[in-house]
Amino acid sequence: MDPQELTSVALSAFDQVVSSTTGFRSRPGQREMAERIAMALADVTLGDHANPDKAIAVIQAGTGVGKSAAYLSTTVAMALQRKTRVVVSTATVALQEQLMTKDLPALAAVLDAPFVYALAKGRGRYVCKLKLERIAGSGAEDASDLFGIDEDAPPPSAAYVKQLKGQNWQDPEERRMQLYESLANALAAGQWDGDRDSLAEQPDPRDWAGVAAERHTCTARHCPRFRDCSYYTARTALAQAQVIVANHDLVLASLGMKALPDLDNCLIVFDEGHHLPAVALDQFSSSMDLSGLRWLDKLPRILHDVAEKMGYSLAQDVNTLAAQLKTALLDAGRIAMDLLRVVAASYDIVHRFKDGELPEALRDPMTLIHGHARGLSDALEALGAELKARSKEDPAQAASNAVQYAKLGQMAPKLNAVLSTSAMLLAHDAQPMAKWLRSDTSSGLVALSAHACPIVPGELLRQHLWSQVRGAVLTSASLTSCGSFDYFLAETGLNDLPQVSTLAVSSPFNYSTQGQLLVVETTADPRHADSFTREMVAALLADLRLVAHGALVLFTSRVQMKAAVDALDAALQELVLVQG
């Protein structure tokens, strides 16, 4: 089908959605958005091609335009016609829920061609059945190594501690075992699908971490539980969907991982696209702990234990490497604390290195850290590769090899963090880098960490994302600055790319005639929370008494929100919805 016919199919689907939806009004901006998407993506070349045609439509659509109806109807209809798929990426859970529970069901009810849609989640949202069986079942001889709680982890979150208040105290280990046994029983009885989000009560993250599916501890098809793995079952369902809803974090984290459709063979929509640069910086940043180092005492023991069970000879002296790495990290930590004390007397501080230059005093320790971490990482990777190879050669050993692989995997994140952070701290590339130290006492102890992060996300996105994408839509209500897309295009690495087109469509709401913005100067200083809150609540109640139909009130403080709700008239309290 030629581009003109594809454009016609996409716009016909949009018109069908608008005409079939009760209460819809004509919105010129929405139609203009749909037309731009249809015409841009109709020329895209998908799949293997020496010189593919690409298109990226960047569209700012004001509140009320109806962005999701415009991009879903056009991209889904076009994808179905081309027998490919659509990935819709968002920045918030709220928009994911809207797409999954409202927008996509409405589209499926209207389009003539049926399609399947699914929500993509990260691996860590699913339980690892092998881990859960080992800790809650009879085969628990390896549980102490496989499921030991991270001794360097911070204490439970304040929210979780608050949740426990008023309950009878219970030993954490006893509570954890009860949780694992209940999860195992629910799985065995078919009452739970292994998805953390489907649990009636969310477990504490530290408890969940012990049984969560993780890339570093997973042997995939070599695992004896692969056929009924919760994560891979979800992946199979995802592979059958024509429309996949994900988030920006997952899309960027999955690059090259085959967890989502290949970006050169699908259409992708980034809604809430203004968040993409910040998400990219988070994904490509790195940090390492300079204070919690007990894991380095455990690492060589695990490497030796796994190698001994395999009858494998380690090429590296991992005991010496681990001891040297710990010494170098301790040295770096002492130097870091000296640097922080020069800046401030407080233990809660962030100190950024000027111009991203690592201080001279830290260069030698950081060079040693990187070298020792590389040696340990090579040993860990060699063992992991050997375990996978043996599982492939002898499936009868897959179960025991999977357990040994999981032992190695629990060490990989911390070791990788040291390796990548030290490399970024030592780097002096053309790509500008922010480098800093952080010290805080929120856990009750002094926690010291080193961080590095690219300053400009554009080059990262251009290199890792846009080089793969063939057809995409980026949309949001706020993409321009001073009426221009230039800043956003530079931030996202889309500036000067020939396949990029931009469009701004106005909101159907005429704010200048339909509303007023009033800025109130208070008598109380906002820094004096009690008096400011009293004045704010009094003003709010006075406003609410004048409201005929409804009000939306937004707070930056949960305490102030509660104070305002408590002050409402009894009649109003019955009518008000409150967050939480």
Coordinates of C-alpha atoms in Angstrom, one line a residue:
M1 CA 0.0 0.0 0.0
D2 CA 1.4 3.4 -1.0
P3 CA 1.9 6.3 1.4
Q4 CA -1.2 8.1 0.2
E5 CA -3.4 5.1 0.8
L6 CA -1.8 4.6 4.3
T7 CA -2.5 8.2 5.2
S8 CA -6.1 7.7 4.1
V9 CA -6.5 4.6 6.2
A10 CA -5.1 6.4 9.3
L11 CA -7.3 9.4 8.9
S12 CA -10.4 7.3 8.2
A13 CA -9.8 5.6 11.5
F14 CA -9.5 8.9 13.3
D15 CA -12.8 10.1 11.7
Q16 CA -14.5 6.9 12.7
V17 CA -13.4 7.4 16.3
V18 CA -14.7 11.0 16.4
S19 CA -18.0 10.2 14.7
S20 CA -18.6 7.1 16.9
T21 CA -18.0 8.7 20.3
T22 CA -21.0 10.2 22.0
G23 CA -20.4 13.8 23.2
F24 CA -17.3 14.4 21.0
R25 CA -17.0 17.9 19.5
S26 CA -15.0 18.9 16.5
R27 CA -11.5 20.1 17.6
P28 CA -9.5 21.6 14.7
G29 CA -6.3 21.1 16.6
Q30 CA -7.0 17.4 17.0
R31 CA -7.7 16.9 13.4
E32 CA -4.5 18.8 12.4
M33 CA -2.5 16.6 14.8
A34 CA -4.0 13.4 13.3
E35 CA -3.2 14.6 9.8
R36 CA 0.5 15.4 10.6
I37 CA 0.9 12.0 12.2
A38 CA -0.7 10.1 9.3
M39 CA 1.3 12.0 6.7
A40 CA 4.6 11.7 8.5
L41 CA 4.5 8.0 9.3
A42 CA 3.0 6.9 6.0
D43 CA 6.5 7.3 4.3
V44 CA 8.4 5.4 7.0
T45 CA 10.5 2.3 5.9
L46 CA 10.3 -0.5 8.4
G47 CA 12.6 -3.5 8.7
D48 CA 15.9 -4.3 7.0
H49 CA 16.8 -1.6 4.5
A50 CA 20.0 0.0 3.4
N51 CA 18.6 3.5 3.2
P52 CA 15.4 3.6 5.2
D53 CA 13.0 6.6 5.2
K54 CA 12.5 7.9 8.7
A55 CA 10.0 10.4 10.3
I56 CA 9.7 11.9 13.8
A57 CA 6.7 14.2 14.3
V58 CA 7.1 16.5 17.3
I59 CA 3.7 17.9 18.2
Q60 CA 2.8 20.3 21.0
A61 CA -0.9 19.9 21.7
G62 CA -2.5 22.1 24.4
T63 CA -4.7 20.7 27.1
G64 CA -8.0 19.6 25.8
V65 CA -6.9 18.8 22.2
G66 CA -7.4 15.1 22.7
K67 CA -3.9 13.9 22.0
S68 CA -4.4 10.2 22.8
A69 CA -7.4 9.8 20.5
A70 CA -5.4 11.5 17.7
Y71 CA -2.3 9.4 18.0
L72 CA -3.9 6.1 18.9
S73 CA -6.4 6.0 16.1
T74 CA -3.9 7.0 13.4
T75 CA -0.9 4.9 14.5
V76 CA -2.8 1.8 15.4
A77 CA -4.8 1.8 12.1
M78 CA -1.5 2.3 10.2
A79 CA 0.3 -0.4 12.1
L80 CA -2.5 -2.9 11.6
Q81 CA -2.5 -2.2 7.9
R82 CA 1.3 -2.6 7.8
K83 CA 1.3 -5.7 10.0
T84 CA 3.6 -4.1 12.5
R85 CA 3.1 -2.9 16.1
V86 CA 2.8 0.3 18.1
V87 CA 4.7 1.1 21.4
V88 CA 3.1 3.9 23.4
S89 CA 5.5 5.2 26.0
T90 CA 4.4 7.5 28.9
A91 CA 6.1 9.2 31.9
T92 CA 3.4 8.5 34.5
V93 CA 1.4 5.6 35.8
A94 CA -1.8 7.7 35.6
L95 CA -1.6 8.1 31.8
Q96 CA -0.8 4.3 31.5
E97 CA -3.9 3.6 33.4
Q98 CA -5.9 6.0 31.2
L99 CA -4.6 4.3 28.0
M100 CA -5.2 0.7 29.3
T101 CA -8.6 1.2 30.9
K102 CA -10.2 3.9 28.8
D103 CA -8.6 5.0 25.6
L104 CA -7.5 1.6 24.1
P105 CA -10.8 -0.2 25.0
A106 CA -12.7 2.7 23.4
L107 CA -10.6 2.5 20.2
A108 CA -10.9 -1.3 20.1
A109 CA -14.7 -1.0 20.2
V110 CA -14.7 1.4 17.2
L111 CA -12.1 0.1 14.8
D112 CA -13.2 -2.6 12.3
A113 CA -9.9 -4.5 12.6
P114 CA -9.5 -6.2 16.0
F115 CA -6.2 -5.7 17.9
V116 CA -4.6 -6.9 21.2
Y117 CA -3.1 -4.4 23.7
A118 CA -0.9 -5.0 26.7
L119 CA 1.0 -3.2 29.4
A120 CA 4.8 -3.8 29.5
K121 CA 6.5 -3.9 32.9
G122 CA 10.1 -4.2 34.0
R123 CA 11.4 -7.6 35.1
G124 CA 11.6 -6.6 38.7
R125 CA 7.8 -6.3 38.9
Y126 CA 7.6 -10.1 38.7
V127 CA 8.6 -12.8 41.1
C128 CA 11.4 -15.3 40.4
K129 CA 9.8 -18.7 41.0
L130 CA 13.2 -20.4 41.4
K131 CA 14.2 -18.0 44.2
L132 CA 10.8 -18.2 45.9
E133 CA 10.9 -22.0 45.8
R134 CA 14.4 -22.1 47.2
I135 CA 13.6 -19.9 50.2
A136 CA 10.0 -21.1 50.9
G137 CA 10.3 -24.7 49.8
S138 CA 12.3 -27.7 50.8
G139 CA 15.3 -27.0 48.6
A140 CA 16.7 -24.3 50.8
E141 CA 20.3 -25.4 51.3
D142 CA 21.5 -22.4 49.3
A143 CA 19.0 -19.9 50.7
S144 CA 21.6 -18.2 53.0
D145 CA 23.7 -17.1 50.1
L146 CA 21.0 -16.7 47.5
F147 CA 18.6 -14.7 49.6
G148 CA 20.6 -13.0 52.3
I149 CA 19.4 -9.5 52.8
D150 CA 21.7 -6.7 51.6
E151 CA 23.6 -5.7 54.8
D152 CA 24.5 -2.4 53.2
A153 CA 20.9 -1.5 52.3
P154 CA 19.3 1.5 54.0
P155 CA 16.6 0.8 56.6
P156 CA 13.0 0.4 55.6
S157 CA 11.2 3.5 54.1
A158 CA 9.5 6.0 56.4
A159 CA 6.2 5.0 54.7
Y160 CA 6.6 1.4 55.6
V161 CA 7.6 2.2 59.2
K162 CA 4.5 4.3 59.5
Q163 CA 2.4 1.4 58.1
L164 CA 3.8 -0.9 60.8
K165 CA 3.0 1.6 63.6
G166 CA 0.1 0.3 65.8
Q167 CA 0.8 -3.3 64.7
N168 CA 2.3 -5.9 67.0
W169 CA 6.1 -5.9 66.6
Q170 CA 7.4 -8.9 64.6
D171 CA 10.9 -10.1 64.0
P172 CA 11.9 -8.9 60.4
E173 CA 13.2 -12.3 59.4
E174 CA 10.0 -14.0 60.7
R175 CA 7.9 -11.5 58.8
R176 CA 9.9 -12.0 55.6
M177 CA 9.6 -15.8 55.8
Q178 CA 5.8 -15.5 56.3
L179 CA 5.6 -13.3 53.3
Y180 CA 7.6 -15.7 51.1
E181 CA 5.5 -18.7 52.2
S182 CA 2.3 -16.9 51.5
L183 CA 3.5 -15.9 48.1
A184 CA 4.6 -19.4 47.3
N185 CA 1.3 -20.8 48.5
A186 CA -0.7 -18.3 46.4
L187 CA 1.4 -19.2 43.3
A188 CA 0.9 -22.9 43.8
A189 CA -2.8 -22.5 44.3
G190 CA -3.2 -20.4 41.1
Q191 CA -4.4 -17.5 43.2
W192 CA -1.5 -15.2 42.1
D193 CA 0.2 -14.7 38.8
G194 CA 3.6 -13.6 40.1
D195 CA 3.0 -9.9 39.3
R196 CA 3.8 -7.7 42.3
D197 CA 1.2 -5.1 41.2
S198 CA -1.6 -7.7 41.5
L199 CA -1.0 -8.3 45.2
A200 CA -3.6 -7.0 47.5
E201 CA -0.9 -5.5 49.8
Q202 CA 2.4 -4.3 48.5
P203 CA 5.4 -5.8 50.3
D204 CA 8.3 -3.7 51.6
P205 CA 10.8 -3.2 48.7
R206 CA 13.6 -4.8 50.8
D207 CA 11.5 -8.0 51.2
W208 CA 10.4 -8.1 47.6
A209 CA 14.0 -7.6 46.4
G210 CA 14.9 -11.0 47.8
V211 CA 12.6 -12.8 45.3
A212 CA 12.2 -10.4 42.5
A213 CA 13.2 -11.5 39.0
E214 CA 16.4 -9.8 37.9
R215 CA 18.5 -9.8 34.7
H216 CA 21.7 -10.5 36.6
T217 CA 20.3 -13.6 38.4
C218 CA 18.4 -15.0 35.5
T219 CA 19.6 -17.8 33.1
A220 CA 16.5 -17.4 31.0
R221 CA 15.7 -20.5 28.9
H222 CA 18.4 -22.5 30.8
C223 CA 16.4 -22.0 34.1
P224 CA 14.2 -25.1 35.1
R225 CA 11.3 -22.7 35.7
F226 CA 11.6 -20.9 32.4
R227 CA 8.4 -22.5 30.9
D228 CA 6.2 -21.2 33.7
C229 CA 8.2 -18.1 34.6
S230 CA 6.0 -15.2 35.5
Y231 CA 8.1 -12.6 33.7
Y232 CA 8.6 -14.7 30.5
T233 CA 4.9 -15.6 30.5
A234 CA 4.2 -11.9 30.5
R235 CA 6.8 -11.4 27.7
T236 CA 5.0 -14.1 25.6
A237 CA 1.7 -12.2 26.1
L238 CA 3.4 -9.0 25.1
A239 CA 4.7 -10.6 21.9
Q240 CA 1.1 -11.3 20.8
A241 CA 0.0 -7.7 21.3
Q242 CA -0.2 -5.2 18.5
V243 CA -0.2 -2.2 20.9
I244 CA 2.2 -2.1 23.9
V245 CA 1.9 0.5 26.6
A246 CA 5.2 1.1 28.4
N247 CA 7.1 4.0 30.1
H248 CA 10.1 6.0 29.1
D249 CA 12.3 4.3 31.7
L250 CA 11.5 0.9 30.4
V251 CA 11.9 1.9 26.7
L252 CA 15.4 3.3 27.4
A253 CA 16.4 0.5 29.7
S254 CA 15.3 -2.1 27.2
L255 CA 17.4 -0.7 24.3
G256 CA 19.2 -3.7 22.8
M257 CA 17.6 -6.2 25.2
K258 CA 14.8 -7.5 22.9
A259 CA 12.2 -7.0 25.7
L260 CA 10.2 -4.7 23.4
P261 CA 9.7 -4.6 19.7
D262 CA 12.7 -3.6 17.6
L263 CA 12.5 0.2 17.2
D264 CA 13.4 -0.1 13.5
N265 CA 10.4 -2.3 12.9
C266 CA 7.5 -0.6 14.8
L267 CA 5.9 2.7 15.3
I268 CA 6.5 4.4 18.7
V269 CA 4.7 7.3 20.5
F270 CA 6.3 9.2 23.3
D271 CA 3.4 10.9 25.1
E272 CA 4.4 13.3 27.9
G273 CA 7.5 13.7 25.8
H274 CA 8.8 16.7 27.8
H275 CA 10.0 14.1 30.4
L276 CA 12.2 12.2 28.0
P277 CA 15.4 14.2 28.5
A278 CA 15.3 13.9 32.3
V279 CA 14.5 10.2 32.1
A280 CA 17.5 9.8 29.7
L281 CA 19.8 11.5 32.2
D282 CA 18.6 9.1 34.9
Q283 CA 19.1 6.1 32.7
F284 CA 22.6 7.0 31.7
S285 CA 23.8 8.3 35.1
S286 CA 25.8 6.1 37.6
S287 CA 26.6 6.1 41.3
M288 CA 28.6 4.0 43.7
D289 CA 28.5 3.6 47.5
L290 CA 31.7 4.6 49.3
S291 CA 30.5 3.6 52.8
G292 CA 28.6 0.3 52.6
L293 CA 31.3 -2.1 51.6
R294 CA 30.5 -5.4 53.4
W295 CA 29.4 -6.9 50.1
L296 CA 33.1 -7.0 49.2
D297 CA 33.8 -9.5 52.0
K298 CA 31.1 -11.8 50.6
L299 CA 32.0 -11.5 46.9
P300 CA 35.2 -13.6 46.8
R301 CA 33.6 -16.3 49.0
I302 CA 30.7 -16.6 46.5
L303 CA 33.1 -16.7 43.5
H304 CA 35.2 -19.5 45.1
D305 CA 32.1 -21.4 46.2
V306 CA 30.5 -21.3 42.7
A307 CA 33.8 -22.2 41.0
E308 CA 34.4 -25.1 43.4
K309 CA 30.9 -26.6 42.8
M310 CA 31.6 -26.4 39.1
G311 CA 35.1 -27.8 39.3
Y312 CA 36.3 -24.6 37.6
S313 CA 39.6 -22.8 38.1
L314 CA 39.5 -19.0 38.5
A315 CA 42.0 -17.1 36.5
Q316 CA 42.1 -14.2 38.9
D317 CA 43.1 -14.0 42.6
V318 CA 39.7 -12.7 43.6
N319 CA 40.6 -12.6 47.3
T320 CA 43.4 -10.1 46.7
L321 CA 41.4 -8.2 44.2
A322 CA 38.4 -7.8 46.6
A323 CA 40.7 -6.7 49.4
Q324 CA 42.5 -4.2 47.2
L325 CA 39.2 -2.9 45.9
K326 CA 37.8 -2.4 49.4
T327 CA 41.0 -0.6 50.5
A328 CA 40.9 1.7 47.4
L329 CA 37.2 2.5 48.1
L330 CA 37.9 3.2 51.8
D331 CA 40.8 5.5 50.7
A332 CA 38.5 7.3 48.3
G333 CA 35.8 7.6 51.0
R334 CA 38.3 9.2 53.4
I335 CA 39.5 11.7 50.8
A336 CA 35.8 12.4 49.9
M337 CA 34.9 13.2 53.5
D338 CA 37.9 15.5 53.7
L339 CA 36.7 17.3 50.6
L340 CA 33.2 17.6 52.0
R341 CA 34.4 19.0 55.4
V342 CA 36.1 21.9 53.5
V343 CA 32.8 22.7 51.9
A344 CA 30.5 22.5 55.0
A345 CA 30.4 21.1 58.5
S346 CA 27.1 19.3 57.9
Y347 CA 27.0 15.6 57.1
D348 CA 24.0 16.2 54.7
I349 CA 25.6 17.8 51.6
V350 CA 26.0 17.5 47.9
H351 CA 29.3 18.8 46.5
R352 CA 29.7 19.1 42.7
F353 CA 33.1 19.2 41.2
K354 CA 33.7 22.4 39.2
D355 CA 33.6 21.9 35.4
G356 CA 33.2 18.1 36.0
E357 CA 36.9 17.8 36.9
L358 CA 37.7 15.0 39.3
P359 CA 40.0 16.4 42.1
E360 CA 43.6 15.4 41.8
A361 CA 43.5 13.7 45.2
L362 CA 40.8 11.2 43.9
R363 CA 42.3 10.3 40.6
D364 CA 44.8 7.6 41.8
P365 CA 42.3 5.9 44.1
M366 CA 39.7 6.0 41.4
T367 CA 42.1 4.5 38.9
L368 CA 42.9 1.7 41.3
I369 CA 39.1 1.2 42.0
H370 CA 38.4 0.8 38.3
G371 CA 41.3 -1.6 37.7
H372 CA 40.4 -3.9 40.6
A373 CA 36.7 -3.8 39.8
R374 CA 37.5 -4.7 36.2
G375 CA 39.4 -7.8 37.3
L376 CA 36.5 -9.0 39.6
S377 CA 34.0 -8.3 36.9
D378 CA 36.0 -10.4 34.4
A379 CA 36.0 -13.3 36.9
L380 CA 32.3 -13.0 37.6
E381 CA 31.4 -12.8 33.9
A382 CA 33.6 -15.8 33.0
L383 CA 31.9 -17.9 35.7
G384 CA 28.5 -16.8 34.5
A385 CA 29.3 -17.6 30.9
E386 CA 30.6 -21.0 31.9
L387 CA 27.4 -21.8 33.8
K388 CA 25.2 -20.9 30.8
A389 CA 27.4 -23.0 28.5
R390 CA 27.2 -26.0 30.8
S391 CA 23.4 -25.7 31.2
K392 CA 23.1 -25.7 27.4
E393 CA 25.3 -28.8 27.0
D394 CA 23.7 -30.7 29.9
P395 CA 20.1 -29.7 30.7
A396 CA 20.1 -32.1 33.6
Q397 CA 22.4 -29.6 35.4
A398 CA 20.3 -26.6 34.6
A399 CA 18.5 -26.3 37.9
S400 CA 21.7 -26.4 40.0
N401 CA 23.5 -24.1 37.6
A402 CA 20.6 -21.6 37.7
V403 CA 21.0 -21.4 41.5
Q404 CA 24.8 -20.9 41.2
Y405 CA 24.2 -18.2 38.5
A406 CA 21.7 -16.4 40.8
K407 CA 24.4 -16.4 43.5
L408 CA 26.8 -14.6 41.2
G409 CA 24.0 -12.3 40.0
Q410 CA 23.3 -10.8 43.4
M411 CA 26.8 -9.4 43.4
A412 CA 26.7 -8.0 39.8
P413 CA 24.7 -4.7 40.4
K414 CA 27.1 -3.4 43.0
L415 CA 30.2 -4.4 41.1
N416 CA 28.8 -3.0 37.9
A417 CA 28.0 0.3 39.7
V418 CA 31.6 0.6 40.9
L419 CA 33.0 -0.2 37.4
S420 CA 30.7 2.2 35.5
T421 CA 30.9 5.1 38.0
S422 CA 34.7 5.0 38.3
A423 CA 34.9 5.0 34.5
M424 CA 32.6 8.0 34.2
L425 CA 34.5 9.8 37.0
L426 CA 37.8 9.3 35.2
A427 CA 36.5 10.2 31.8
H428 CA 37.4 13.4 30.1
D429 CA 35.4 13.2 26.9
A430 CA 33.9 15.9 24.7
Q431 CA 30.5 15.0 26.2
P432 CA 30.2 17.2 29.3
M433 CA 29.8 15.3 32.6
A434 CA 28.6 16.3 36.0
K435 CA 30.5 14.7 38.9
W436 CA 29.7 15.0 42.5
L437 CA 29.8 13.6 46.0
R438 CA 26.8 13.1 48.3
S439 CA 26.7 12.6 52.0
D440 CA 23.5 12.1 54.0
T441 CA 22.3 10.8 57.3
S442 CA 18.6 10.1 56.5
S443 CA 19.1 6.4 57.4
G444 CA 20.6 7.2 60.8
L445 CA 24.1 6.5 59.6
V446 CA 26.4 8.6 57.4
A447 CA 26.0 7.3 53.8
L448 CA 28.7 8.5 51.3
S449 CA 28.4 8.1 47.6
A450 CA 30.0 9.2 44.3
H451 CA 28.0 10.1 41.2
A452 CA 28.5 10.9 37.6
C453 CA 26.0 11.9 34.9
P454 CA 26.0 13.4 31.4
I455 CA 24.8 17.0 31.4
V456 CA 23.3 17.0 27.9
P457 CA 20.9 14.2 27.2
G458 CA 20.6 15.0 23.5
E459 CA 23.7 13.3 22.2
L460 CA 22.9 10.2 24.3
L461 CA 19.3 10.0 22.9
R462 CA 20.6 10.5 19.3
Q463 CA 23.2 7.8 19.7
H464 CA 21.2 5.2 21.6
L465 CA 17.5 5.9 20.6
W466 CA 17.0 8.0 17.5
S467 CA 19.6 6.0 15.5
Q468 CA 17.3 3.0 15.8
V469 CA 13.8 4.6 15.5
R470 CA 12.2 4.7 12.1
G471 CA 8.8 6.2 12.8
A472 CA 7.9 8.1 16.0
V473 CA 5.6 10.7 17.5
L474 CA 6.7 12.9 20.4
T475 CA 3.8 14.9 22.0
S476 CA 3.0 16.9 25.1
A477 CA 1.1 20.0 26.1
S478 CA 4.5 21.8 26.8
L479 CA 7.3 21.3 24.3
T480 CA 8.0 24.9 23.2
S481 CA 10.0 27.7 25.0
C482 CA 9.1 31.3 24.0
G483 CA 7.1 29.9 21.1
S484 CA 10.1 27.8 19.7
F485 CA 10.8 24.1 19.6
D486 CA 14.6 24.8 19.5
Y487 CA 15.4 24.1 23.1
F488 CA 13.4 20.9 23.3
L489 CA 14.9 19.6 20.0
A490 CA 18.4 20.3 21.3
E491 CA 17.7 18.6 24.7
T492 CA 16.3 15.5 23.0
G493 CA 19.0 15.3 20.3
L494 CA 16.5 15.9 17.5
N495 CA 17.9 19.2 16.3
D496 CA 19.3 19.2 12.7
L497 CA 17.9 15.7 12.0
P498 CA 16.2 15.8 8.5
Q499 CA 13.4 13.4 9.5
V500 CA 12.1 15.7 12.2
S501 CA 9.0 17.9 11.7
T502 CA 7.3 20.1 14.3
L503 CA 3.7 21.3 14.9
A504 CA 2.0 23.3 17.6
V505 CA -1.7 23.1 17.9
S506 CA -3.7 25.3 20.3
S507 CA -5.9 24.1 23.1
P508 CA -9.7 24.5 22.4
F509 CA -10.0 26.2 25.8
N510 CA -9.8 30.0 25.6
Y511 CA -8.1 30.6 28.9
S512 CA -7.9 34.4 28.5
T513 CA -11.7 34.6 28.5
Q514 CA -12.7 31.6 30.6
G515 CA -10.5 32.1 33.7
Q516 CA -8.6 34.4 36.0
L517 CA -5.3 34.0 37.6
L518 CA -5.1 35.6 41.0
V519 CA -1.8 35.7 43.0
V520 CA -2.3 36.4 46.7
E521 CA 0.3 38.0 48.9
T522 CA -0.1 36.6 52.4
T523 CA 0.4 38.3 55.7
A524 CA 2.2 35.3 57.1
D525 CA 5.7 34.3 55.8
P526 CA 5.4 30.9 54.0
R527 CA 8.5 29.8 56.0
H528 CA 6.3 29.9 59.2
A529 CA 4.3 26.9 58.3
D530 CA 1.6 27.0 61.0
S531 CA 0.6 30.7 60.6
F532 CA 0.9 30.5 56.8
T533 CA -1.3 27.3 56.7
R534 CA -4.0 29.0 58.9
E535 CA -4.1 32.0 56.6
M536 CA -4.1 29.8 53.4
V537 CA -6.9 27.6 54.7
A538 CA -9.1 30.6 55.7
A539 CA -8.6 32.1 52.2
L540 CA -9.4 28.7 50.6
L541 CA -12.6 28.3 52.5
A542 CA -13.7 31.8 51.6
D543 CA -13.1 30.9 47.9
L544 CA -14.9 27.6 48.1
R545 CA -18.1 29.2 49.5
L546 CA -18.3 31.2 46.3
V547 CA -17.8 28.1 44.0
A548 CA -21.1 27.1 42.4
H549 CA -20.1 23.8 40.7
G550 CA -16.7 22.4 41.7
A551 CA -13.1 23.0 42.5
L552 CA -9.7 21.4 42.1
V553 CA -7.2 22.3 44.9
L554 CA -3.5 21.4 44.6
F555 CA -1.0 21.4 47.4
T556 CA 2.7 21.1 47.6
S557 CA 2.5 19.8 51.2
R558 CA 0.5 16.8 52.4
V559 CA 0.3 18.4 55.9
Q560 CA -1.4 21.5 54.5
M561 CA -3.7 19.4 52.4
K562 CA -4.8 17.6 55.6
A563 CA -5.2 20.9 57.5
A564 CA -7.5 22.2 54.7
V565 CA -9.6 19.0 54.6
D566 CA -10.0 19.0 58.4
A567 CA -11.2 22.6 58.2
L568 CA -14.0 22.0 55.7
D569 CA -17.6 22.3 56.7
A570 CA -19.3 19.0 57.6
A571 CA -21.5 19.2 54.5
L572 CA -18.5 19.7 52.2
Q573 CA -16.5 16.9 53.8
E574 CA -19.1 14.4 52.4
L575 CA -18.6 15.7 48.9
V576 CA -14.8 16.1 48.7
L577 CA -12.4 13.5 47.2
V578 CA -8.9 13.6 48.8
Q579 CA -5.7 12.0 47.5
G580 CA -5.0 8.8 49.4

